[in-house]
PDB file of C-alpha atoms in Angstrom:
ATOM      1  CA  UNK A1319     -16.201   0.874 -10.410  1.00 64.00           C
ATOM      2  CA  UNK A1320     -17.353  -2.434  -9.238  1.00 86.00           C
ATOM      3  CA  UNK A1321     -19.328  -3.203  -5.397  1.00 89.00           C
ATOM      4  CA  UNK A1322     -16.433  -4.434  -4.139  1.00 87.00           C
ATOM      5  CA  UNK A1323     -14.121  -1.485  -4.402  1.00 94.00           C
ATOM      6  CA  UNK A1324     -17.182   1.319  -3.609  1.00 95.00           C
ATOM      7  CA  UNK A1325     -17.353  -0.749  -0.276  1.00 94.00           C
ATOM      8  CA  UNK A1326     -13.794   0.521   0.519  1.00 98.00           C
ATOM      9  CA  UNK A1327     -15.451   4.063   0.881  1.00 98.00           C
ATOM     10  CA  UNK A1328     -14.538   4.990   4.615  1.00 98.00           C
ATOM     11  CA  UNK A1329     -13.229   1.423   5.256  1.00 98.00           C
ATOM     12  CA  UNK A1330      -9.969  -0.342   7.355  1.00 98.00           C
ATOM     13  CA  UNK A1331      -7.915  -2.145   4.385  1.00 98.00           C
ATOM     14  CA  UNK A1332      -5.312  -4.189   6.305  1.00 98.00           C
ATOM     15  CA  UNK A1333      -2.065  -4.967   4.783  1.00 98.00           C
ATOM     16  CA  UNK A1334      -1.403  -8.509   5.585  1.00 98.00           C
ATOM     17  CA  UNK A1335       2.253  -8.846   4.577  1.00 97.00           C
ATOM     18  CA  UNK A1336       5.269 -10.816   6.060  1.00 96.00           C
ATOM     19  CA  UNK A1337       8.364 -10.651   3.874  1.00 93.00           C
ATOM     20  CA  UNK A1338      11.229 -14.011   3.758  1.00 94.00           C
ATOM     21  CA  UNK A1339      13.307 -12.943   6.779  1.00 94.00           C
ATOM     22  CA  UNK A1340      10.129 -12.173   9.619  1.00 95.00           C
ATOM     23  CA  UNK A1341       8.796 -15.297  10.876  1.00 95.00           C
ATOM     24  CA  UNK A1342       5.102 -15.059   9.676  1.00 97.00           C
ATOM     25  CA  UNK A1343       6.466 -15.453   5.989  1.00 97.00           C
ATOM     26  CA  UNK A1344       3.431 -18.223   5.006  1.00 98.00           C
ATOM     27  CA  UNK A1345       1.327 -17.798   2.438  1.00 98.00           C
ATOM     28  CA  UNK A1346      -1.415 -19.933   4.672  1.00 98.00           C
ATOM     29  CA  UNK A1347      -0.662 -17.481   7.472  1.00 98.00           C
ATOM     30  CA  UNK A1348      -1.540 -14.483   5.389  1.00 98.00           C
ATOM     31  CA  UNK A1349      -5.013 -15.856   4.641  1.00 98.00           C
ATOM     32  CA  UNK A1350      -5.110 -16.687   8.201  1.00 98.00           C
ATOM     33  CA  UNK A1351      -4.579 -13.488   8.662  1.00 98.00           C
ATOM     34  CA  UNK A1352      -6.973 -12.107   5.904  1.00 98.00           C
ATOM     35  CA  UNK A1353      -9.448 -14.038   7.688  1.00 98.00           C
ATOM     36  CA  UNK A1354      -8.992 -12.591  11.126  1.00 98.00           C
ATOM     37  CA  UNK A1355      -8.556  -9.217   9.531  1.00 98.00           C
ATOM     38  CA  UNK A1356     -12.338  -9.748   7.900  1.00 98.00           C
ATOM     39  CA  UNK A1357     -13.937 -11.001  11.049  1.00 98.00           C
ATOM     40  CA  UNK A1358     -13.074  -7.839  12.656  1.00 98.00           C
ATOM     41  CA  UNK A1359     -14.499  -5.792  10.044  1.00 98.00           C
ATOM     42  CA  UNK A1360     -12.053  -5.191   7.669  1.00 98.00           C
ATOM     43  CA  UNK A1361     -13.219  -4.053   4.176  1.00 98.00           C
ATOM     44  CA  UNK A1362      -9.906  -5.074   1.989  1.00 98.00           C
ATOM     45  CA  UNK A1363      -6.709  -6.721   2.222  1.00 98.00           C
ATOM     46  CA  UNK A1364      -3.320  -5.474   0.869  1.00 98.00           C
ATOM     47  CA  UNK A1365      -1.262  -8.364   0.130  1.00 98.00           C
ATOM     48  CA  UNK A1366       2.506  -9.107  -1.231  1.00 98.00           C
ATOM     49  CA  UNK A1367       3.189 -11.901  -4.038  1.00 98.00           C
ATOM     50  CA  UNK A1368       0.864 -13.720  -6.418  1.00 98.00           C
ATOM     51  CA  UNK A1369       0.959 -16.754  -4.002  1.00 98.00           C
ATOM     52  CA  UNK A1370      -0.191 -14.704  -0.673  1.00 98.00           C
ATOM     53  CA  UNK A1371      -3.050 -13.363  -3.204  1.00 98.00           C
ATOM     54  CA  UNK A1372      -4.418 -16.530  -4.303  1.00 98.00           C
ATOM     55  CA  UNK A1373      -4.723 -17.266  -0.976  1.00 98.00           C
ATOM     56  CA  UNK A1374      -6.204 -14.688   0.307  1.00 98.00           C
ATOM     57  CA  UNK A1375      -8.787 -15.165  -2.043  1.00 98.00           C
ATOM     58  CA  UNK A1376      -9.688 -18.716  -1.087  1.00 98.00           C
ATOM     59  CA  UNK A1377      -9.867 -17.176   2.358  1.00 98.00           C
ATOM     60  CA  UNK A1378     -12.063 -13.963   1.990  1.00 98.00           C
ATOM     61  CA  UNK A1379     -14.519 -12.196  -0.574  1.00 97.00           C
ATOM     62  CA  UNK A1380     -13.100  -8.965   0.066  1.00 98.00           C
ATOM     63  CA  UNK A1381     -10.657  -6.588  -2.522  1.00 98.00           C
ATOM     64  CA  UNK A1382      -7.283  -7.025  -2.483  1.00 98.00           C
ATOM     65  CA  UNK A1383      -4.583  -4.770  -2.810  1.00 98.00           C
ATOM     66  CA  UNK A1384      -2.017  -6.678  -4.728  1.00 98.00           C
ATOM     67  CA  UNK A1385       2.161  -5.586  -4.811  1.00 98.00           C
ATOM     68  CA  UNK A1386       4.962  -7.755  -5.544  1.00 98.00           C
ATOM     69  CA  UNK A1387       7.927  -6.239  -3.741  1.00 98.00           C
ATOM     70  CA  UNK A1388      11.628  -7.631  -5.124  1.00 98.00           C
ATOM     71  CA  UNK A1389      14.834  -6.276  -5.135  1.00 97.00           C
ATOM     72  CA  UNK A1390      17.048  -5.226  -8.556  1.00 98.00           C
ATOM     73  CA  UNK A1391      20.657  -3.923  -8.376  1.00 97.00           C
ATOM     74  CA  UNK A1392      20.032  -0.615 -10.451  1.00 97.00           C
ATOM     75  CA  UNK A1393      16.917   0.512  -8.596  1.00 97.00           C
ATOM     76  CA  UNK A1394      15.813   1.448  -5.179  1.00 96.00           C
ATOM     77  CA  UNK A1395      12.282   0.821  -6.903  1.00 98.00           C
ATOM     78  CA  UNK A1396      10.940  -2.282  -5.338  1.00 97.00           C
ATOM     79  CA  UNK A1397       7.161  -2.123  -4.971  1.00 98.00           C
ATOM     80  CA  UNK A1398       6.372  -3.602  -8.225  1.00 98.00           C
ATOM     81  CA  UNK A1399       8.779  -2.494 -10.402  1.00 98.00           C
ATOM     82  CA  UNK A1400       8.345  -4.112 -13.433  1.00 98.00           C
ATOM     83  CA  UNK A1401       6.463  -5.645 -16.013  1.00 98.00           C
ATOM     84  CA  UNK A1402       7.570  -9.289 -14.698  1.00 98.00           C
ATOM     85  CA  UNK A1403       5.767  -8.584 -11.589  1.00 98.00           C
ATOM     86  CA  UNK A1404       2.229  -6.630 -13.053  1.00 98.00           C
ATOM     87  CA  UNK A1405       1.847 -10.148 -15.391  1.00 98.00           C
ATOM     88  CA  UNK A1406       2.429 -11.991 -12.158  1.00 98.00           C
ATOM     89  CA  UNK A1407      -0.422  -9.753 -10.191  1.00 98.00           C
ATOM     90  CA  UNK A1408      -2.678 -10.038 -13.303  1.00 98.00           C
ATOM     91  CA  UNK A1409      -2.472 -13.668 -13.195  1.00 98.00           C
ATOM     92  CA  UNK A1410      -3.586 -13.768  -9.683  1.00 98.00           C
ATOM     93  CA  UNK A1411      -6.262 -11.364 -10.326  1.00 98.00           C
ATOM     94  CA  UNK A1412      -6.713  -8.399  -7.501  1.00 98.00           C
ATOM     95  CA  UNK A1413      -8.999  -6.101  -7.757  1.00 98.00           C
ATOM     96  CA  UNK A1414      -6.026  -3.063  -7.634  1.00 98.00           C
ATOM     97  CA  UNK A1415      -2.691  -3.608  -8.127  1.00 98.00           C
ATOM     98  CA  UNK A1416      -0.603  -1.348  -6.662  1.00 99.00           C
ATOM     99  CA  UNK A1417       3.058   0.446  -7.503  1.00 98.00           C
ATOM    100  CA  UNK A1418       5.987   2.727  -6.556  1.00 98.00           C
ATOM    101  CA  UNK A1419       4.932   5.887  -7.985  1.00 98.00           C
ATOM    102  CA  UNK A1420       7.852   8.192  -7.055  1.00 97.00           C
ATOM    103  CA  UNK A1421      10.334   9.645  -8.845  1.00 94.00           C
ATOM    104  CA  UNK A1422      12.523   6.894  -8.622  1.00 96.00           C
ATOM    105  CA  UNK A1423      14.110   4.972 -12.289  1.00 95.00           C
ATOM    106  CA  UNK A1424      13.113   2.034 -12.199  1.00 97.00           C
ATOM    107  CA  UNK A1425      15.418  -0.883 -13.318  1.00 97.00           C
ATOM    108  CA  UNK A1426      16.517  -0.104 -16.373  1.00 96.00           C
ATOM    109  CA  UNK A1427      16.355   3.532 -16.162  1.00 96.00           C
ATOM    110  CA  UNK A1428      12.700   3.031 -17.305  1.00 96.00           C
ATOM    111  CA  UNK A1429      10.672   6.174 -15.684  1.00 97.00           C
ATOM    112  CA  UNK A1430       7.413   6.150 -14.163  1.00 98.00           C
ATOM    113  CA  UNK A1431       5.791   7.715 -17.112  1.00 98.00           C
ATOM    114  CA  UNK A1432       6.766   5.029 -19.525  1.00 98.00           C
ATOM    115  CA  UNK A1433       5.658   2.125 -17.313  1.00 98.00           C
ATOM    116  CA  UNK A1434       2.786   3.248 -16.144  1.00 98.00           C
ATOM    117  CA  UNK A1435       1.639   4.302 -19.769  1.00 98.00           C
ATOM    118  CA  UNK A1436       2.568   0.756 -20.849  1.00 98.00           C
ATOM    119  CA  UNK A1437       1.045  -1.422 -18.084  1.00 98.00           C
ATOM    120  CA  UNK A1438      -2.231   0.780 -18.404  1.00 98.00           C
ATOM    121  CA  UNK A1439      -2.175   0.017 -22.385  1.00 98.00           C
ATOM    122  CA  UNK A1440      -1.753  -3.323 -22.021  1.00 98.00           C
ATOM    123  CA  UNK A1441      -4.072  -3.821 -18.954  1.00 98.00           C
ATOM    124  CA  UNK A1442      -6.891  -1.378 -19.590  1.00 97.00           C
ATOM    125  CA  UNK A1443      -9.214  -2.988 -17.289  1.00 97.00           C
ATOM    126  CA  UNK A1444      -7.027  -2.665 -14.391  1.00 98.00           C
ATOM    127  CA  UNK A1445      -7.091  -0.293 -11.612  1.00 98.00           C
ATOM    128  CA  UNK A1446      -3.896   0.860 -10.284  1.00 98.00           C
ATOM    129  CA  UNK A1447      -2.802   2.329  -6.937  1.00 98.00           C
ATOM    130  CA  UNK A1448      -0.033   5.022  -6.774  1.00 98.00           C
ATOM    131  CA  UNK A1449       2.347   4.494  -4.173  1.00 98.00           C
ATOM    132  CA  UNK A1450       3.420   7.873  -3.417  1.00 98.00           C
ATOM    133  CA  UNK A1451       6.289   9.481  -1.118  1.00 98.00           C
ATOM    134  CA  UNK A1452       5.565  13.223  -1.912  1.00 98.00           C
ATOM    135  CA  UNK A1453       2.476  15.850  -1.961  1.00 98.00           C
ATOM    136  CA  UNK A1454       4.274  16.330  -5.968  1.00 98.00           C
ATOM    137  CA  UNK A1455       4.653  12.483  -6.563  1.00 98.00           C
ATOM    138  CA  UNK A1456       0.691  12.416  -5.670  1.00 98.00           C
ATOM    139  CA  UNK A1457      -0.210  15.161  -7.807  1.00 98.00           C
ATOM    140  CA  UNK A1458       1.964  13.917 -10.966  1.00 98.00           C
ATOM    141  CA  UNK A1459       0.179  10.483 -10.480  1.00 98.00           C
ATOM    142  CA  UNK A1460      -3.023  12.226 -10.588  1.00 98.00           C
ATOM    143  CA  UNK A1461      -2.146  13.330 -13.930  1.00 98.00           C
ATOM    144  CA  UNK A1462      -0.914  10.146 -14.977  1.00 98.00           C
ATOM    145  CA  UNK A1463      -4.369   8.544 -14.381  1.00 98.00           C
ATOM    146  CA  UNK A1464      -4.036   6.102 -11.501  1.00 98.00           C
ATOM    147  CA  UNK A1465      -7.257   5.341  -9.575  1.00 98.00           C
ATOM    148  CA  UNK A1466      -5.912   5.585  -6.524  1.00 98.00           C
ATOM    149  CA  UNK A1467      -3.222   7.839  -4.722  1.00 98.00           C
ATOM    150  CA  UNK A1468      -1.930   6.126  -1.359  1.00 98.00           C
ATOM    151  CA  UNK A1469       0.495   7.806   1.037  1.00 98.00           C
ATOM    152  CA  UNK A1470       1.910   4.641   1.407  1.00 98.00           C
ATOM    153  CA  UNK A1471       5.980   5.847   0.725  1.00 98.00           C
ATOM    154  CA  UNK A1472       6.285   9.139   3.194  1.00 98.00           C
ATOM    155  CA  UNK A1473       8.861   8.936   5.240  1.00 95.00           C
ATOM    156  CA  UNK A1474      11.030   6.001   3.282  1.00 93.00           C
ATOM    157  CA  UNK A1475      12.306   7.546   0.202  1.00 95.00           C
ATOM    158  CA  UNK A1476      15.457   9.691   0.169  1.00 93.00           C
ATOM    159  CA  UNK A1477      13.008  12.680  -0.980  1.00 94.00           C
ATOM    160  CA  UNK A1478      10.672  12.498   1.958  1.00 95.00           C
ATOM    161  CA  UNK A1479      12.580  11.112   4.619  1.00 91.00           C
ATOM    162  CA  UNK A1480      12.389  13.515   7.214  1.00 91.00           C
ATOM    163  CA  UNK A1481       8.507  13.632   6.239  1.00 94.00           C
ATOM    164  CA  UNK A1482       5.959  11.522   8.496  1.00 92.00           C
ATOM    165  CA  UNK A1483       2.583  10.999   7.303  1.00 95.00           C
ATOM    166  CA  UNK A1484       0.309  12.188  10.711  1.00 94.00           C
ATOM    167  CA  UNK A1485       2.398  15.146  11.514  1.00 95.00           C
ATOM    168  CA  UNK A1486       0.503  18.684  11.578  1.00 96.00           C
ATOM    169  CA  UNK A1487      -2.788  16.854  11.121  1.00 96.00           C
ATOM    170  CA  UNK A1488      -1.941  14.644   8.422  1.00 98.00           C
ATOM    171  CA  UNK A1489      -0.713  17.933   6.239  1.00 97.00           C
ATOM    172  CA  UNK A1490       0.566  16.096   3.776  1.00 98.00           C
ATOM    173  CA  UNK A1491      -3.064  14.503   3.083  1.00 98.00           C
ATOM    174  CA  UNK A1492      -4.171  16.973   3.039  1.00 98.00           C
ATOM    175  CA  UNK A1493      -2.435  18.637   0.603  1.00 98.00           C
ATOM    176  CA  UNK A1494      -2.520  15.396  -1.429  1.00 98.00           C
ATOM    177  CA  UNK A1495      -6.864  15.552  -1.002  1.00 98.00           C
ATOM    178  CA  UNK A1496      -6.824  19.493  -1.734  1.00 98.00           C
ATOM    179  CA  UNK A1497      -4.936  19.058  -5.499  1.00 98.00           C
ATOM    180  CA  UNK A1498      -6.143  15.537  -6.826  1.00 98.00           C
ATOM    181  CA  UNK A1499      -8.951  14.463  -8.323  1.00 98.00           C
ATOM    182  CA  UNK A1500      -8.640  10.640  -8.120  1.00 98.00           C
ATOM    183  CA  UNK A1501      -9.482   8.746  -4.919  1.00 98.00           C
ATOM    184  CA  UNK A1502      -7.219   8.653  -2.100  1.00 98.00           C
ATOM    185  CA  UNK A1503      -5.965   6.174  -0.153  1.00 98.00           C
ATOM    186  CA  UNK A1504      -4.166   6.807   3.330  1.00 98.00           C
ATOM    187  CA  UNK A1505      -1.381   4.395   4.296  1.00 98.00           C
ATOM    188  CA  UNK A1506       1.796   4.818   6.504  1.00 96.00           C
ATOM    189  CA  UNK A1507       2.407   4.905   9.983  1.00 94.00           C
ATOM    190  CA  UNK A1508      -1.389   4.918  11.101  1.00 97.00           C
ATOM    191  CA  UNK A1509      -0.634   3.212  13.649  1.00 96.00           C
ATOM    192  CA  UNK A1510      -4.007   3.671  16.038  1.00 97.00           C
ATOM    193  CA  UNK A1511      -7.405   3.544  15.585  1.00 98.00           C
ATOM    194  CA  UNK A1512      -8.096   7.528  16.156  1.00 98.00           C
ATOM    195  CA  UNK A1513      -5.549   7.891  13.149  1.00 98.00           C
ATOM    196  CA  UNK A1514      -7.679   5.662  11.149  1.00 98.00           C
ATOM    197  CA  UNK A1515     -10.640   7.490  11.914  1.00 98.00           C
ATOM    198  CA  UNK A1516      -9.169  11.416  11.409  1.00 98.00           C
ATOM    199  CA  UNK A1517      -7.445  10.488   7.851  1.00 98.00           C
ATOM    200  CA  UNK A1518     -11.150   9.490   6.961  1.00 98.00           C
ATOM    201  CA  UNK A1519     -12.487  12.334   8.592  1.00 98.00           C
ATOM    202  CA  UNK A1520      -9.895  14.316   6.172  1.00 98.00           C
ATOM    203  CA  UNK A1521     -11.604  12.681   3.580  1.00 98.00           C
ATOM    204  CA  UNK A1522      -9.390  10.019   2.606  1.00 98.00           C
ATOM    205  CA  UNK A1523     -11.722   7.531   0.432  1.00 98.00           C
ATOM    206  CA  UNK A1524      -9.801   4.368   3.052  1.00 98.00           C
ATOM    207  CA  UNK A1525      -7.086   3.840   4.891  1.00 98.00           C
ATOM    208  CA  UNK A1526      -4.709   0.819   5.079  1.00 98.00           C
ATOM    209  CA  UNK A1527      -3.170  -0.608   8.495  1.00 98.00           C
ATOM    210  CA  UNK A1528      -0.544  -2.802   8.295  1.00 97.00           C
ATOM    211  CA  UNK A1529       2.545  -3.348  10.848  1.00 96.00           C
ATOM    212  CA  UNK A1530       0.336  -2.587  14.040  1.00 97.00           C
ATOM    213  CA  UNK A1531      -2.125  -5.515  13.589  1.00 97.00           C
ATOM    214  CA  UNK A1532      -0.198  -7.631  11.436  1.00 97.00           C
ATOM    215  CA  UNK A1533       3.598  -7.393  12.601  1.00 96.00           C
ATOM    216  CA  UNK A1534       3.846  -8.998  15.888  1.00 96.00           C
ATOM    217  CA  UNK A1535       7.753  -8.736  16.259  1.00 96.00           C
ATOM    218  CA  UNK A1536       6.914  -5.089  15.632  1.00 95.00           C
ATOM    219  CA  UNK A1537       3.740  -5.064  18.059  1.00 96.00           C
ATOM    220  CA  UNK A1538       6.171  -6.914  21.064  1.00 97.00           C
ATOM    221  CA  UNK A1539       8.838  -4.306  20.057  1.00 96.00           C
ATOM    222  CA  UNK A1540       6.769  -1.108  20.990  1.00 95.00           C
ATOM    223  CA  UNK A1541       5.685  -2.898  24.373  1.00 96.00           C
ATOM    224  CA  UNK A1542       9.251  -4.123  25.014  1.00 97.00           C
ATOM    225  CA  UNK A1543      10.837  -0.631  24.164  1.00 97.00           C
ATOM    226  CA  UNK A1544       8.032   1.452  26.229  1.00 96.00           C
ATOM    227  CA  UNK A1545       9.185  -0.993  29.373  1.00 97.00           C
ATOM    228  CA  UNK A1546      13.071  -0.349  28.993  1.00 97.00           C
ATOM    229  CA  UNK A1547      12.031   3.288  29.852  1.00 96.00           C
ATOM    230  CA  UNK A1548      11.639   2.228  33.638  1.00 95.00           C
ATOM    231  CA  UNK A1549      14.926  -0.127  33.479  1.00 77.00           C
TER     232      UNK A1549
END
């Protein structure tokens, strides 16, 4: 494993994402925002589309987390969920490229087993990031051979949605850290900096941030919600 990715180890990764309908949706504001994220001592970026990569890359020298979320009528799978969007990712080049790694057919009917086998065929070099939902979705990934397990899916798939991610200490991690043996990567609802810092405490190998520094509708929300209390 190259420099790059060992200087993850105990790292912020911040997801710097803003999808067609928020009003951030730039590919020159996500570098922007790569940028920002690096001068405040960010160690990778998690980025969204082959255009936000490349851009992120004339921006910063750090890893990149690269996903290509789209939509298909006969899946719920939509954190790169086919081949179309792993040759897009490849062609931008990021260091990991990450996936929906839950249970969940994929369009087609085409199960996690089969792509995954296929993409890491055809892309031997690549590393790969498991998207997970479940403490069994994690530990079937392990098995599969992806390099990294992220948390990134509890609490928004039909099979974990009454799960959240920092409840009992982070149980769920650390269930996930107890039975894998590839490195883990915490993501979901860490939403403050002392949740950054247990999940690595925990022993996560980094932990990705996303909607709380890079969301502003989202930031203005929790300020605007916390005043209607007093209304």
């Amino acid at each position: 494993m190259n420099q790059k990715i060992e200087n993850l180890k105990g790292k912020l990764i911040v997801s710097c994402q803003a999808l067609p309908a928020e009003p951030l949706h730039s590919s020159f504001i996500m570098g922007r925002m790569a940028l920002a994220a690096k001068m405040g001592g960010a160690a990778g970026i998690r980025a969204n589309t082959a255009e936000d990569i490349r851009e992120v890359q004339q921006q910063v020298d750090l890893p990149i987390i690269g996903i290509v979320k789209r939509d298909y009528d006969d899946s719920r799978v939509y954190i790169t969920p086919t081949e179309q969007e792993v040759e897009e990712l490849i062609a931008a080049g990021p260091e990991i490229i990450a996936m929906d790694a839950t249970g969940t057919a994929r369009p087609g009917g085409k199960s996690l087993d089969t792509f995954f086998r296929e993409m890491k065929a055809k892309y031997p070099s690549q590393l790969w990031m498991a998207d997970c939902s479940t403490v069994e979705e994690a530990l079937h990934a392990d098995e599969l051979g992806f390099d990294f397990i992220g948390t990134t899916l509890v609490g928004y798939t039909e099979q974990s949605e009454n799960d959240r991610i920092e409840e009992n200490d982070f149980e769920i991690l650390r269930k996930i850290l107890a039975g894998v043996k590839h490195k883990v990567i915490a993501e979901g609802n860490i939403n403050t900096p002392e949740k950054a810092r247990r999940v690595i405490e925990l022993g996560a190998y980094s932990v990705v941030v996303g909607s709380i520094i890079t969301r502003p509708q989202l930031i203005t929300k929790s300020f605007t919600e916390e005043l209607k209390k007093i209304q």
